[in-house]
Structures are given as structure tokens and as C-alpha cells.
């Protein structure tokens, strides 16, 4: 999971609500401040459109897994890591959402 600007693994990862692209926070904040648009899609982008994502050690202890919830009303969370595929999970307590897809 690399930054869409630098190609490096972000120290402070954020994701665009609009495109789903991953960025290093300081790089995308500077780009938004300078240009007001996504550097990849060219679509308008504001600081409110980027969401910080949490990283935590993966279960194997070999790397980091990333978890992101797409907004306060979201019923899903995405979890991925460097060595595993992205997986989408329904949040607990949501009877109408599948447990995993």
C-alpha cells in the first residue's frame, strides 16, 4: 500500500473519500493547498476529502495492516496489509450487512 504521489509506504497514511487513493498526509495536504485537486485524477479535492487511516501490526507480526472506515455513517470497513489482499467487512451490530465480502 504505497502513496499515490511518492510511491513510498506512507508514515501517516490518508485516503481520498472521492477516489479511494492512498497518500502520505503531508504530501497530499501540500498538493491540495497548492492546487486544490487530486494529483492523480485531477478532480477537485479538499482537506475535508481526505481521511486518516489507522495502521496496526498484522497478526503474523511481519508488517502492518491498515484499517479504514469510510465516514461516520459507513457500514463497512476495509482492512489490508502488504502481504495480504484487501478485505471488506461489515461492522458489528449491523444486521443487514454481510459479515465479510
PDB file of C-alpha atoms in Angstrom, residues 14-81:
ATOM      1  CA  UNK A  14      -4.635   9.027   4.412  1.00  0.00           C
ATOM      2  CA  UNK A  15      -7.168   8.036   1.777  1.00  0.00           C
ATOM      3  CA  UNK A  16      -9.263  10.202  -0.527  1.00  0.00           C
ATOM      4  CA  UNK A  17     -13.006   9.771   0.036  1.00  0.00           C
ATOM      5  CA  UNK A  18     -13.515  10.673  -3.628  1.00  0.00           C
ATOM      6  CA  UNK A  19     -11.110   8.309  -5.374  1.00  0.00           C
ATOM      7  CA  UNK A  20     -10.058   5.815  -2.694  1.00  0.00           C
ATOM      8  CA  UNK A  21      -6.399   6.601  -3.456  1.00  0.00           C
ATOM      9  CA  UNK A  22      -3.823   6.341  -0.667  1.00  0.00           C
ATOM     10  CA  UNK A  23      -1.443   9.236   0.096  1.00  0.00           C
ATOM     11  CA  UNK A  24       1.200  10.369   2.557  1.00  0.00           C
ATOM     12  CA  UNK A  25      -0.617  13.014   4.616  1.00  0.00           C
ATOM     13  CA  UNK A  26       1.996  15.781   4.325  1.00  0.00           C
ATOM     14  CA  UNK A  27       2.322  15.324   0.546  1.00  0.00           C
ATOM     15  CA  UNK A  28      -1.392  15.413  -0.264  1.00  0.00           C
ATOM     16  CA  UNK A  29      -2.010  18.300   2.150  1.00  0.00           C
ATOM     17  CA  UNK A  30       0.671  20.339   0.381  1.00  0.00           C
ATOM     18  CA  UNK A  31      -0.728  19.412  -3.037  1.00  0.00           C
ATOM     19  CA  UNK A  32      -4.286  20.328  -2.006  1.00  0.00           C
ATOM     20  CA  UNK A  33      -3.027  23.635  -0.585  1.00  0.00           C
ATOM     21  CA  UNK A  34      -1.185  24.448  -3.823  1.00  0.00           C
ATOM     22  CA  UNK A  35      -3.644  23.141  -6.433  1.00  0.00           C
ATOM     23  CA  UNK A  36      -6.992  22.200  -4.807  1.00  0.00           C
ATOM     24  CA  UNK A  37      -7.263  18.980  -6.797  1.00  0.00           C
ATOM     25  CA  UNK A  38      -6.195  15.348  -6.764  1.00  0.00           C
ATOM     26  CA  UNK A  39      -2.737  14.915  -8.315  1.00  0.00           C
ATOM     27  CA  UNK A  40      -3.801  11.636  -9.935  1.00  0.00           C
ATOM     28  CA  UNK A  41      -7.403  12.167 -11.101  1.00  0.00           C
ATOM     29  CA  UNK A  42      -7.358  15.964 -11.479  1.00  0.00           C
ATOM     30  CA  UNK A  43     -10.728  16.143  -9.700  1.00  0.00           C
ATOM     31  CA  UNK A  44     -11.334  18.849  -7.060  1.00  0.00           C
ATOM     32  CA  UNK A  45     -10.071  17.777  -3.616  1.00  0.00           C
ATOM     33  CA  UNK A  46     -10.180  19.482  -0.208  1.00  0.00           C
ATOM     34  CA  UNK A  47      -8.657  18.651   3.162  1.00  0.00           C
ATOM     35  CA  UNK A  48     -12.133  17.507   4.252  1.00  0.00           C
ATOM     36  CA  UNK A  49     -11.995  14.869   1.495  1.00  0.00           C
ATOM     37  CA  UNK A  50      -9.024  13.025   2.998  1.00  0.00           C
ATOM     38  CA  UNK A  51      -9.420  10.526   5.824  1.00  0.00           C
ATOM     39  CA  UNK A  52      -6.629   9.314   8.111  1.00  0.00           C
ATOM     40  CA  UNK A  53      -6.294   5.555   8.265  1.00  0.00           C
ATOM     41  CA  UNK A  54      -5.052   3.533  11.200  1.00  0.00           C
ATOM     42  CA  UNK A  55      -2.218   1.066  10.950  1.00  0.00           C
ATOM     43  CA  UNK A  56      -1.500  -1.713  13.412  1.00  0.00           C
ATOM     44  CA  UNK A  57       0.751  -4.787  13.476  1.00  0.00           C
ATOM     45  CA  UNK A  58      -0.671  -7.614  11.390  1.00  0.00           C
ATOM     46  CA  UNK A  59      -1.429 -10.959  13.010  1.00  0.00           C
ATOM     47  CA  UNK A  60       1.781 -12.556  11.768  1.00  0.00           C
ATOM     48  CA  UNK A  61       3.885  -9.724  13.202  1.00  0.00           C
ATOM     49  CA  UNK A  62       5.684  -9.316   9.881  1.00  0.00           C
ATOM     50  CA  UNK A  63       4.270  -5.989   8.817  1.00  0.00           C
ATOM     51  CA  UNK A  64       1.376  -3.632   9.232  1.00  0.00           C
ATOM     52  CA  UNK A  65      -2.267  -3.956   8.429  1.00  0.00           C
ATOM     53  CA  UNK A  66      -4.318  -0.926   7.506  1.00  0.00           C
ATOM     54  CA  UNK A  67      -7.892  -0.315   8.553  1.00  0.00           C
ATOM     55  CA  UNK A  68     -10.157   2.417   7.208  1.00  0.00           C
ATOM     56  CA  UNK A  69     -13.814   3.226   7.822  1.00  0.00           C
ATOM     57  CA  UNK A  70     -15.286   5.326   5.020  1.00  0.00           C
ATOM     58  CA  UNK A  71     -17.077   8.031   7.013  1.00  0.00           C
ATOM     59  CA  UNK A  72     -19.027   8.182  10.275  1.00  0.00           C
ATOM     60  CA  UNK A  73     -22.149   6.537   8.813  1.00  0.00           C
ATOM     61  CA  UNK A  74     -20.312   3.802   6.929  1.00  0.00           C
ATOM     62  CA  UNK A  75     -21.434   0.230   7.442  1.00  0.00           C
ATOM     63  CA  UNK A  76     -18.185  -1.226   6.127  1.00  0.00           C
ATOM     64  CA  UNK A  77     -14.506  -1.193   6.998  1.00  0.00           C
ATOM     65  CA  UNK A  78     -11.609  -2.127   4.693  1.00  0.00           C
ATOM     66  CA  UNK A  79      -8.579  -3.967   6.054  1.00  0.00           C
ATOM     67  CA  UNK A  80      -5.427  -4.687   4.063  1.00  0.00           C
ATOM     68  CA  UNK A  81      -1.742  -5.342   4.542  1.00  0.00           C
TER      69      UNK A  81
END
